[in-house]
Amino acid sequence: MFKQIDARGLSCPQPVIVAKKAIDNGEFPIEVLVETTTSLENIKRMAEKASCVVEVENVGDEFKVTLKK
């Protein structure tokens, strides 16, 4: 089972906050859907500091960020 977070439409820093909460709760793997490169980069930076493996997939004009331990 994985955790999916739809952070599209949320302004920074909200996508990072919801992703961090899922990481803290150990809900792996985590898929985060975002629509801006700013949110993407901020989530990647935070997840890498939390020792997560980060995979990014372009889905049209949006991004699917998968976080794994």
PDB file of N, CA, C and O in Angstrom:
ATOM      1  N   MET A   1       0.850  -1.188   0.000  1.00  0.00           N
ATOM      2  CA  MET A   1       0.000   0.000   0.000  1.00  0.00           C
ATOM      3  C   MET A   1       0.883   1.234   0.000  1.00  0.00           C
ATOM      4  O   MET A   1       1.931   1.249   0.629  1.00  0.00           O
ATOM      5  N   PHE A   2       0.453   2.252  -0.711  1.00  0.00           N
ATOM      6  CA  PHE A   2       1.221   3.481  -0.737  1.00  0.00           C
ATOM      7  C   PHE A   2       0.332   4.658  -0.375  1.00  0.00           C
ATOM      8  O   PHE A   2      -0.884   4.577  -0.437  1.00  0.00           O
ATOM      9  N   LYS A   3       0.976   5.731   0.000  1.00  0.00           N
ATOM     10  CA  LYS A   3       0.274   6.964   0.352  1.00  0.00           C
ATOM     11  C   LYS A   3       0.328   7.886  -0.854  1.00  0.00           C
ATOM     12  O   LYS A   3       1.400   8.121  -1.403  1.00  0.00           O
ATOM     13  N   GLN A   4      -0.826   8.388  -1.303  1.00  0.00           N
ATOM     14  CA  GLN A   4      -0.843   9.348  -2.399  1.00  0.00           C
ATOM     15  C   GLN A   4      -1.345  10.685  -1.881  1.00  0.00           C
ATOM     16  O   GLN A   4      -2.380  10.749  -1.209  1.00  0.00           O
ATOM     17  N   ILE A   5      -0.593  11.727  -2.199  1.00  0.00           N
ATOM     18  CA  ILE A   5      -0.928  13.082  -1.762  1.00  0.00           C
ATOM     19  C   ILE A   5      -1.119  13.940  -3.006  1.00  0.00           C
ATOM     20  O   ILE A   5      -0.219  14.044  -3.837  1.00  0.00           O
ATOM     21  N   ASP A   6      -2.284  14.531  -3.138  1.00  0.00           N
ATOM     22  CA  ASP A   6      -2.559  15.436  -4.247  1.00  0.00           C
ATOM     23  C   ASP A   6      -2.325  16.859  -3.750  1.00  0.00           C
ATOM     24  O   ASP A   6      -3.169  17.444  -3.080  1.00  0.00           O
ATOM     25  N   ALA A   7      -1.134  17.384  -4.060  1.00  0.00           N
ATOM     26  CA  ALA A   7      -0.774  18.723  -3.606  1.00  0.00           C
ATOM     27  C   ALA A   7      -0.921  19.747  -4.731  1.00  0.00           C
ATOM     28  O   ALA A   7      -0.450  20.875  -4.599  1.00  0.00           O
ATOM     29  N   ARG A   8      -1.585  19.350  -5.807  1.00  0.00           N
ATOM     30  CA  ARG A   8      -1.819  20.300  -6.897  1.00  0.00           C
ATOM     31  C   ARG A   8      -2.738  21.398  -6.402  1.00  0.00           C
ATOM     32  O   ARG A   8      -3.705  21.144  -5.698  1.00  0.00           O
ATOM     33  N   GLY A   9      -2.397  22.625  -6.736  1.00  0.00           N
ATOM     34  CA  GLY A   9      -3.219  23.760  -6.332  1.00  0.00           C
ATOM     35  C   GLY A   9      -2.831  24.332  -4.980  1.00  0.00           C
ATOM     36  O   GLY A   9      -3.301  25.401  -4.613  1.00  0.00           O
ATOM     37  N   LEU A  10      -1.980  23.633  -4.241  1.00  0.00           N
ATOM     38  CA  LEU A  10      -1.522  24.159  -2.958  1.00  0.00           C
ATOM     39  C   LEU A  10      -0.304  25.043  -3.191  1.00  0.00           C
ATOM     40  O   LEU A  10       0.558  24.727  -4.004  1.00  0.00           O
ATOM     41  N   SER A  11      -0.242  26.148  -2.466  1.00  0.00           N
ATOM     42  CA  SER A  11       0.915  27.028  -2.616  1.00  0.00           C
ATOM     43  C   SER A  11       1.974  26.660  -1.574  1.00  0.00           C
ATOM     44  O   SER A  11       1.666  26.092  -0.528  1.00  0.00           O
ATOM     45  N   CYS A  12       3.218  26.945  -1.918  1.00  0.00           N
ATOM     46  CA  CYS A  12       4.321  26.636  -1.009  1.00  0.00           C
ATOM     47  C   CYS A  12       4.134  27.444   0.275  1.00  0.00           C
ATOM     48  O   CYS A  12       3.685  28.576   0.215  1.00  0.00           O
ATOM     49  N   PRO A  13       4.431  26.846   1.392  1.00  0.00           N
ATOM     50  CA  PRO A  13       5.135  25.583   1.603  1.00  0.00           C
ATOM     51  C   PRO A  13       4.216  24.389   1.864  1.00  0.00           C
ATOM     52  O   PRO A  13       4.686  23.349   2.310  1.00  0.00           O
ATOM     53  N   GLN A  14       2.932  24.494   1.592  1.00  0.00           N
ATOM     54  CA  GLN A  14       1.993  23.422   1.938  1.00  0.00           C
ATOM     55  C   GLN A  14       2.341  22.056   1.345  1.00  0.00           C
ATOM     56  O   GLN A  14       2.250  21.059   2.055  1.00  0.00           O
ATOM     57  N   PRO A  15       2.745  21.944   0.060  1.00  0.00           N
ATOM     58  CA  PRO A  15       3.108  20.616  -0.453  1.00  0.00           C
ATOM     59  C   PRO A  15       4.250  19.973   0.348  1.00  0.00           C
ATOM     60  O   PRO A  15       4.235  18.769   0.604  1.00  0.00           O
ATOM     61  N   VAL A  16       5.217  20.770   0.746  1.00  0.00           N
ATOM     62  CA  VAL A  16       6.343  20.259   1.535  1.00  0.00           C
ATOM     63  C   VAL A  16       5.860  19.800   2.907  1.00  0.00           C
ATOM     64  O   VAL A  16       6.264  18.741   3.394  1.00  0.00           O
ATOM     65  N   ILE A  17       4.978  20.561   3.509  1.00  0.00           N
ATOM     66  CA  ILE A  17       4.476  20.228   4.851  1.00  0.00           C
ATOM     67  C   ILE A  17       3.709  18.908   4.830  1.00  0.00           C
ATOM     68  O   ILE A  17       3.937  18.043   5.689  1.00  0.00           O
ATOM     69  N   VAL A  18       2.832  18.703   3.855  1.00  0.00           N
ATOM     70  CA  VAL A  18       2.061  17.457   3.821  1.00  0.00           C
ATOM     71  C   VAL A  18       2.954  16.258   3.490  1.00  0.00           C
ATOM     72  O   VAL A  18       2.747  15.168   4.021  1.00  0.00           O
ATOM     73  N   ALA A  19       3.951  16.467   2.624  1.00  0.00           N
ATOM     74  CA  ALA A  19       4.888  15.380   2.324  1.00  0.00           C
ATOM     75  C   ALA A  19       5.729  15.038   3.548  1.00  0.00           C
ATOM     76  O   ALA A  19       5.953  13.871   3.850  1.00  0.00           O
ATOM     77  N   LYS A  20       6.175  16.043   4.274  1.00  0.00           N
ATOM     78  CA  LYS A  20       6.985  15.826   5.482  1.00  0.00           C
ATOM     79  C   LYS A  20       6.189  15.069   6.538  1.00  0.00           C
ATOM     80  O   LYS A  20       6.713  14.178   7.211  1.00  0.00           O
ATOM     81  N   LYS A  21       4.917  15.381   6.662  1.00  0.00           N
ATOM     82  CA  LYS A  21       4.062  14.681   7.629  1.00  0.00           C
ATOM     83  C   LYS A  21       3.968  13.196   7.281  1.00  0.00           C
ATOM     84  O   LYS A  21       4.054  12.335   8.155  1.00  0.00           O
ATOM     85  N   ALA A  22       3.802  12.881   5.995  1.00  0.00           N
ATOM     86  CA  ALA A  22       3.730  11.480   5.565  1.00  0.00           C
ATOM     87  C   ALA A  22       5.059  10.773   5.815  1.00  0.00           C
ATOM     88  O   ALA A  22       5.081   9.614   6.238  1.00  0.00           O
ATOM     89  N   ILE A  23       6.179  11.456   5.570  1.00  0.00           N
ATOM     90  CA  ILE A  23       7.499  10.874   5.847  1.00  0.00           C
ATOM     91  C   ILE A  23       7.637  10.596   7.335  1.00  0.00           C
ATOM     92  O   ILE A  23       8.068   9.510   7.744  1.00  0.00           O
ATOM     93  N   ASP A  24       7.276  11.562   8.153  1.00  0.00           N
ATOM     94  CA  ASP A  24       7.377  11.412   9.614  1.00  0.00           C
ATOM     95  C   ASP A  24       6.513  10.257  10.123  1.00  0.00           C
ATOM     96  O   ASP A  24       6.863   9.596  11.100  1.00  0.00           O
ATOM     97  N   ASN A  25       5.383  10.010   9.441  1.00  0.00           N
ATOM     98  CA  ASN A  25       4.491   8.914   9.834  1.00  0.00           C
ATOM     99  C   ASN A  25       4.921   7.574   9.246  1.00  0.00           C
ATOM    100  O   ASN A  25       4.301   6.544   9.512  1.00  0.00           O
ATOM    101  N   GLY A  26       5.956   7.569   8.392  1.00  0.00           N
ATOM    102  CA  GLY A  26       6.473   6.337   7.808  1.00  0.00           C
ATOM    103  C   GLY A  26       5.548   5.684   6.805  1.00  0.00           C
ATOM    104  O   GLY A  26       5.524   4.465   6.678  1.00  0.00           O
ATOM    105  N   GLU A  27       4.786   6.483   6.072  1.00  0.00           N
ATOM    106  CA  GLU A  27       3.790   5.966   5.126  1.00  0.00           C
ATOM    107  C   GLU A  27       4.403   5.756   3.740  1.00  0.00           C
ATOM    108  O   GLU A  27       4.012   6.409   2.778  1.00  0.00           O
ATOM    109  N   PHE A  28       5.361   4.854   3.621  1.00  0.00           N
ATOM    110  CA  PHE A  28       6.098   4.645   2.362  1.00  0.00           C
ATOM    111  C   PHE A  28       5.513   3.512   1.551  1.00  0.00           C
ATOM    112  O   PHE A  28       5.002   2.559   2.132  1.00  0.00           O
ATOM    113  N   PRO A  29       5.663   3.539   0.229  1.00  0.00           N
ATOM    114  CA  PRO A  29       6.123   4.674  -0.558  1.00  0.00           C
ATOM    115  C   PRO A  29       5.064   5.771  -0.607  1.00  0.00           C
ATOM    116  O   PRO A  29       3.884   5.520  -0.403  1.00  0.00           O
ATOM    117  N   ILE A  30       5.527   6.982  -0.885  1.00  0.00           N
ATOM    118  CA  ILE A  30       4.653   8.152  -0.918  1.00  0.00           C
ATOM    119  C   ILE A  30       4.696   8.736  -2.322  1.00  0.00           C
ATOM    120  O   ILE A  30       5.774   8.961  -2.865  1.00  0.00           O
ATOM    121  N   GLU A  31       3.535   8.967  -2.909  1.00  0.00           N
ATOM    122  CA  GLU A  31       3.446   9.663  -4.195  1.00  0.00           C
ATOM    123  C   GLU A  31       2.850  11.038  -3.948  1.00  0.00           C
ATOM    124  O   GLU A  31       1.785  11.149  -3.351  1.00  0.00           O
ATOM    125  N   VAL A  32       3.559  12.064  -4.399  1.00  0.00           N
ATOM    126  CA  VAL A  32       3.081  13.435  -4.247  1.00  0.00           C
ATOM    127  C   VAL A  32       2.887  14.016  -5.638  1.00  0.00           C
ATOM    128  O   VAL A  32       3.806  14.008  -6.454  1.00  0.00           O
ATOM    129  N   LEU A  33       1.688  14.499  -5.903  1.00  0.00           N
ATOM    130  CA  LEU A  33       1.378  15.131  -7.187  1.00  0.00           C
ATOM    131  C   LEU A  33       1.469  16.647  -7.022  1.00  0.00           C
ATOM    132  O   LEU A  33       0.824  17.212  -6.138  1.00  0.00           O
ATOM    133  N   VAL A  34       2.326  17.283  -7.841  1.00  0.00           N
ATOM    134  CA  VAL A  34       2.484  18.741  -7.803  1.00  0.00           C
ATOM    135  C   VAL A  34       2.465  19.277  -9.222  1.00  0.00           C
ATOM    136  O   VAL A  34       2.687  18.540 -10.178  1.00  0.00           O
ATOM    137  N   GLU A  35       2.242  20.589  -9.337  1.00  0.00           N
ATOM    138  CA  GLU A  35       2.154  21.175 -10.666  1.00  0.00           C
ATOM    139  C   GLU A  35       3.212  22.230 -10.948  1.00  0.00           C
ATOM    140  O   GLU A  35       3.310  22.703 -12.075  1.00  0.00           O
ATOM    141  N   THR A  36       4.035  22.568  -9.960  1.00  0.00           N
ATOM    142  CA  THR A  36       5.060  23.585 -10.199  1.00  0.00           C
ATOM    143  C   THR A  36       6.453  23.025  -9.929  1.00  0.00           C
ATOM    144  O   THR A  36       6.633  22.154  -9.072  1.00  0.00           O
ATOM    145  N   THR A  37       7.417  23.552 -10.661  1.00  0.00           N
ATOM    146  CA  THR A  37       8.795  23.118 -10.438  1.00  0.00           C
ATOM    147  C   THR A  37       9.298  23.577  -9.068  1.00  0.00           C
ATOM    148  O   THR A  37      10.135  22.904  -8.470  1.00  0.00           O
ATOM    149  N   THR A  38       8.770  24.678  -8.564  1.00  0.00           N
ATOM    150  CA  THR A  38       9.168  25.149  -7.227  1.00  0.00           C
ATOM    151  C   THR A  38       8.773  24.132  -6.177  1.00  0.00           C
ATOM    152  O   THR A  38       9.592  23.757  -5.327  1.00  0.00           O
ATOM    153  N   SER A  39       7.533  23.658  -6.225  1.00  0.00           N
ATOM    154  CA  SER A  39       7.086  22.642  -5.268  1.00  0.00           C
ATOM    155  C   SER A  39       7.894  21.360  -5.430  1.00  0.00           C
ATOM    156  O   SER A  39       8.302  20.740  -4.441  1.00  0.00           O
ATOM    157  N   LEU A  40       8.148  20.978  -6.680  1.00  0.00           N
ATOM    158  CA  LEU A  40       8.938  19.783  -6.957  1.00  0.00           C
ATOM    159  C   LEU A  40      10.321  19.880  -6.307  1.00  0.00           C
ATOM    160  O   LEU A  40      10.742  18.971  -5.589  1.00  0.00           O
ATOM    161  N   GLU A  41      11.022  20.968  -6.565  1.00  0.00           N
ATOM    162  CA  GLU A  41      12.377  21.130  -6.032  1.00  0.00           C
ATOM    163  C   GLU A  41      12.390  21.200  -4.507  1.00  0.00           C
ATOM    164  O   GLU A  41      13.274  20.638  -3.858  1.00  0.00           O
ATOM    165  N   ASN A  42      11.413  21.876  -3.924  1.00  0.00           N
ATOM    166  CA  ASN A  42      11.353  21.970  -2.460  1.00  0.00           C
ATOM    167  C   ASN A  42      11.089  20.611  -1.817  1.00  0.00           C
ATOM    168  O   ASN A  42      11.687  20.273  -0.796  1.00  0.00           O
ATOM    169  N   ILE A  43      10.205  19.817  -2.416  1.00  0.00           N
ATOM    170  CA  ILE A  43       9.925  18.475  -1.891  1.00  0.00           C
ATOM    171  C   ILE A  43      11.151  17.588  -2.050  1.00  0.00           C
ATOM    172  O   ILE A  43      11.509  16.849  -1.124  1.00  0.00           O
ATOM    173  N   LYS A  44      11.801  17.652  -3.207  1.00  0.00           N
ATOM    174  CA  LYS A  44      13.017  16.855  -3.412  1.00  0.00           C
ATOM    175  C   LYS A  44      14.073  17.179  -2.369  1.00  0.00           C
ATOM    176  O   LYS A  44      14.663  16.279  -1.769  1.00  0.00           O
ATOM    177  N   ARG A  45      14.311  18.459  -2.132  1.00  0.00           N
ATOM    178  CA  ARG A  45      15.335  18.890  -1.170  1.00  0.00           C
ATOM    179  C   ARG A  45      15.001  18.390   0.238  1.00  0.00           C
ATOM    180  O   ARG A  45      15.863  17.848   0.936  1.00  0.00           O
ATOM    181  N   MET A  46      13.751  18.555   0.649  1.00  0.00           N
ATOM    182  CA  MET A  46      13.333  18.120   1.982  1.00  0.00           C
ATOM    183  C   MET A  46      13.449  16.605   2.119  1.00  0.00           C
ATOM    184  O   MET A  46      13.947  16.096   3.125  1.00  0.00           O
ATOM    185  N   ALA A  47      13.010  15.864   1.114  1.00  0.00           N
ATOM    186  CA  ALA A  47      13.023  14.401   1.170  1.00  0.00           C
ATOM    187  C   ALA A  47      14.449  13.860   1.190  1.00  0.00           C
ATOM    188  O   ALA A  47      14.747  12.901   1.916  1.00  0.00           O
ATOM    189  N   GLU A  48      15.334  14.452   0.406  1.00  0.00           N
ATOM    190  CA  GLU A  48      16.725  14.004   0.403  1.00  0.00           C
ATOM    191  C   GLU A  48      17.386  14.248   1.757  1.00  0.00           C
ATOM    192  O   GLU A  48      18.166  13.426   2.224  1.00  0.00           O
ATOM    193  N   LYS A  49      17.050  15.355   2.414  1.00  0.00           N
ATOM    194  CA  LYS A  49      17.573  15.615   3.763  1.00  0.00           C
ATOM    195  C   LYS A  49      17.047  14.587   4.755  1.00  0.00           C
ATOM    196  O   LYS A  49      17.692  14.298   5.758  1.00  0.00           O
ATOM    197  N   ALA A  50      15.854  14.024   4.473  1.00  0.00           N
ATOM    198  CA  ALA A  50      15.256  12.998   5.343  1.00  0.00           C
ATOM    199  C   ALA A  50      15.698  11.595   4.913  1.00  0.00           C
ATOM    200  O   ALA A  50      15.109  10.603   5.335  1.00  0.00           O
ATOM    201  N   SER A  51      16.728  11.516   4.072  1.00  0.00           N
ATOM    202  CA  SER A  51      17.305  10.245   3.599  1.00  0.00           C
ATOM    203  C   SER A  51      16.329   9.403   2.785  1.00  0.00           C
ATOM    204  O   SER A  51      16.353   8.179   2.856  1.00  0.00           O
ATOM    205  N   CYS A  52      15.488  10.048   2.010  1.00  0.00           N
ATOM    206  CA  CYS A  52      14.554   9.345   1.131  1.00  0.00           C
ATOM    207  C   CYS A  52      15.142   9.247  -0.275  1.00  0.00           C
ATOM    208  O   CYS A  52      15.903  10.109  -0.698  1.00  0.00           O
ATOM    209  N   VAL A  53      14.752   8.190  -0.972  1.00  0.00           N
ATOM    210  CA  VAL A  53      15.053   8.069  -2.392  1.00  0.00           C
ATOM    211  C   VAL A  53      13.933   8.790  -3.130  1.00  0.00           C
ATOM    212  O   VAL A  53      12.754   8.557  -2.850  1.00  0.00           O
ATOM    213  N   VAL A  54      14.301   9.668  -4.055  1.00  0.00           N
ATOM    214  CA  VAL A  54      13.314  10.495  -4.756  1.00  0.00           C
ATOM    215  C   VAL A  54      13.308  10.134  -6.236  1.00  0.00           C
ATOM    216  O   VAL A  54      14.350  10.133  -6.887  1.00  0.00           O
ATOM    217  N   GLU A  55      12.123   9.820  -6.760  1.00  0.00           N
ATOM    218  CA  GLU A  55      11.936   9.569  -8.193  1.00  0.00           C
ATOM    219  C   GLU A  55      10.910  10.566  -8.707  1.00  0.00           C
ATOM    220  O   GLU A  55       9.884  10.785  -8.062  1.00  0.00           O
ATOM    221  N   VAL A  56      11.192  11.153  -9.862  1.00  0.00           N
ATOM    222  CA  VAL A  56      10.297  12.162 -10.435  1.00  0.00           C
ATOM    223  C   VAL A  56       9.839  11.698 -11.806  1.00  0.00           C
ATOM    224  O   VAL A  56      10.637  11.259 -12.623  1.00  0.00           O
ATOM    225  N   GLU A  57       8.543  11.801 -12.036  1.00  0.00           N
ATOM    226  CA  GLU A  57       7.958  11.445 -13.329  1.00  0.00           C
ATOM    227  C   GLU A  57       7.123  12.618 -13.820  1.00  0.00           C
ATOM    228  O   GLU A  57       6.297  13.154 -13.074  1.00  0.00           O
ATOM    229  N   ASN A  58       7.365  13.037 -15.064  1.00  0.00           N
ATOM    230  CA  ASN A  58       6.538  14.082 -15.670  1.00  0.00           C
ATOM    231  C   ASN A  58       5.234  13.458 -16.123  1.00  0.00           C
ATOM    232  O   ASN A  58       5.239  12.447 -16.817  1.00  0.00           O
ATOM    233  N   VAL A  59       4.132  14.072 -15.727  1.00  0.00           N
ATOM    234  CA  VAL A  59       2.806  13.616 -16.136  1.00  0.00           C
ATOM    235  C   VAL A  59       2.119  14.823 -16.772  1.00  0.00           C
ATOM    236  O   VAL A  59       1.522  15.640 -16.087  1.00  0.00           O
ATOM    237  N   GLY A  60       2.278  14.949 -18.085  1.00  0.00           N
ATOM    238  CA  GLY A  60       1.757  16.142 -18.765  1.00  0.00           C
ATOM    239  C   GLY A  60       2.517  17.361 -18.280  1.00  0.00           C
ATOM    240  O   GLY A  60       3.739  17.401 -18.335  1.00  0.00           O
ATOM    241  N   ASP A  61       1.789  18.353 -17.772  1.00  0.00           N
ATOM    242  CA  ASP A  61       2.409  19.571 -17.239  1.00  0.00           C
ATOM    243  C   ASP A  61       2.635  19.476 -15.734  1.00  0.00           C
ATOM    244  O   ASP A  61       2.966  20.479 -15.099  1.00  0.00           O
ATOM    245  N   GLU A  62       2.429  18.302 -15.175  1.00  0.00           N
ATOM    246  CA  GLU A  62       2.556  18.112 -13.728  1.00  0.00           C
ATOM    247  C   GLU A  62       3.650  17.101 -13.435  1.00  0.00           C
ATOM    248  O   GLU A  62       4.250  16.531 -14.335  1.00  0.00           O
ATOM    249  N   PHE A  63       3.898  16.898 -12.138  1.00  0.00           N
ATOM    250  CA  PHE A  63       4.946  15.980 -11.708  1.00  0.00           C
ATOM    251  C   PHE A  63       4.398  15.003 -10.672  1.00  0.00           C
ATOM    252  O   PHE A  63       3.591  15.387  -9.827  1.00  0.00           O
ATOM    253  N   LYS A  64       4.865  13.772 -10.765  1.00  0.00           N
ATOM    254  CA  LYS A  64       4.581  12.777  -9.731  1.00  0.00           C
ATOM    255  C   LYS A  64       5.916  12.478  -9.054  1.00  0.00           C
ATOM    256  O   LYS A  64       6.842  11.998  -9.686  1.00  0.00           O
ATOM    257  N   VAL A  65       6.003  12.800  -7.772  1.00  0.00           N
ATOM    258  CA  VAL A  65       7.226  12.605  -7.004  1.00  0.00           C
ATOM    259  C   VAL A  65       7.001  11.408  -6.099  1.00  0.00           C
ATOM    260  O   VAL A  65       6.071  11.403  -5.289  1.00  0.00           O
ATOM    261  N   THR A  66       7.830  10.374  -6.254  1.00  0.00           N
ATOM    262  CA  THR A  66       7.724   9.181  -5.424  1.00  0.00           C
ATOM    263  C   THR A  66       8.858   9.197  -4.426  1.00  0.00           C
ATOM    264  O   THR A  66      10.029   9.357  -4.790  1.00  0.00           O
ATOM    265  N   LEU A  67       8.495   9.034  -3.155  1.00  0.00           N
ATOM    266  CA  LEU A  67       9.471   9.043  -2.055  1.00  0.00           C
ATOM    267  C   LEU A  67       9.512   7.656  -1.439  1.00  0.00           C
ATOM    268  O   LEU A  67       8.473   7.078  -1.121  1.00  0.00           O
ATOM    269  N   LYS A  68      10.729   7.124  -1.295  1.00  0.00           N
ATOM    270  CA  LYS A  68      10.922   5.805  -0.702  1.00  0.00           C
ATOM    271  C   LYS A  68      12.043   5.888   0.335  1.00  0.00           C
ATOM    272  O   LYS A  68      12.928   6.714   0.222  1.00  0.00           O
ATOM    273  N   LYS A  69      12.003   4.982   1.292  1.00  0.00           N
ATOM    274  CA  LYS A  69      13.070   4.900   2.288  1.00  0.00           C
ATOM    275  C   LYS A  69      14.120   3.958   1.823  1.00  0.00           C
ATOM    276  O   LYS A  69      13.931   3.073   1.059  1.00  0.00           O
TER     277      LYS A  69
END
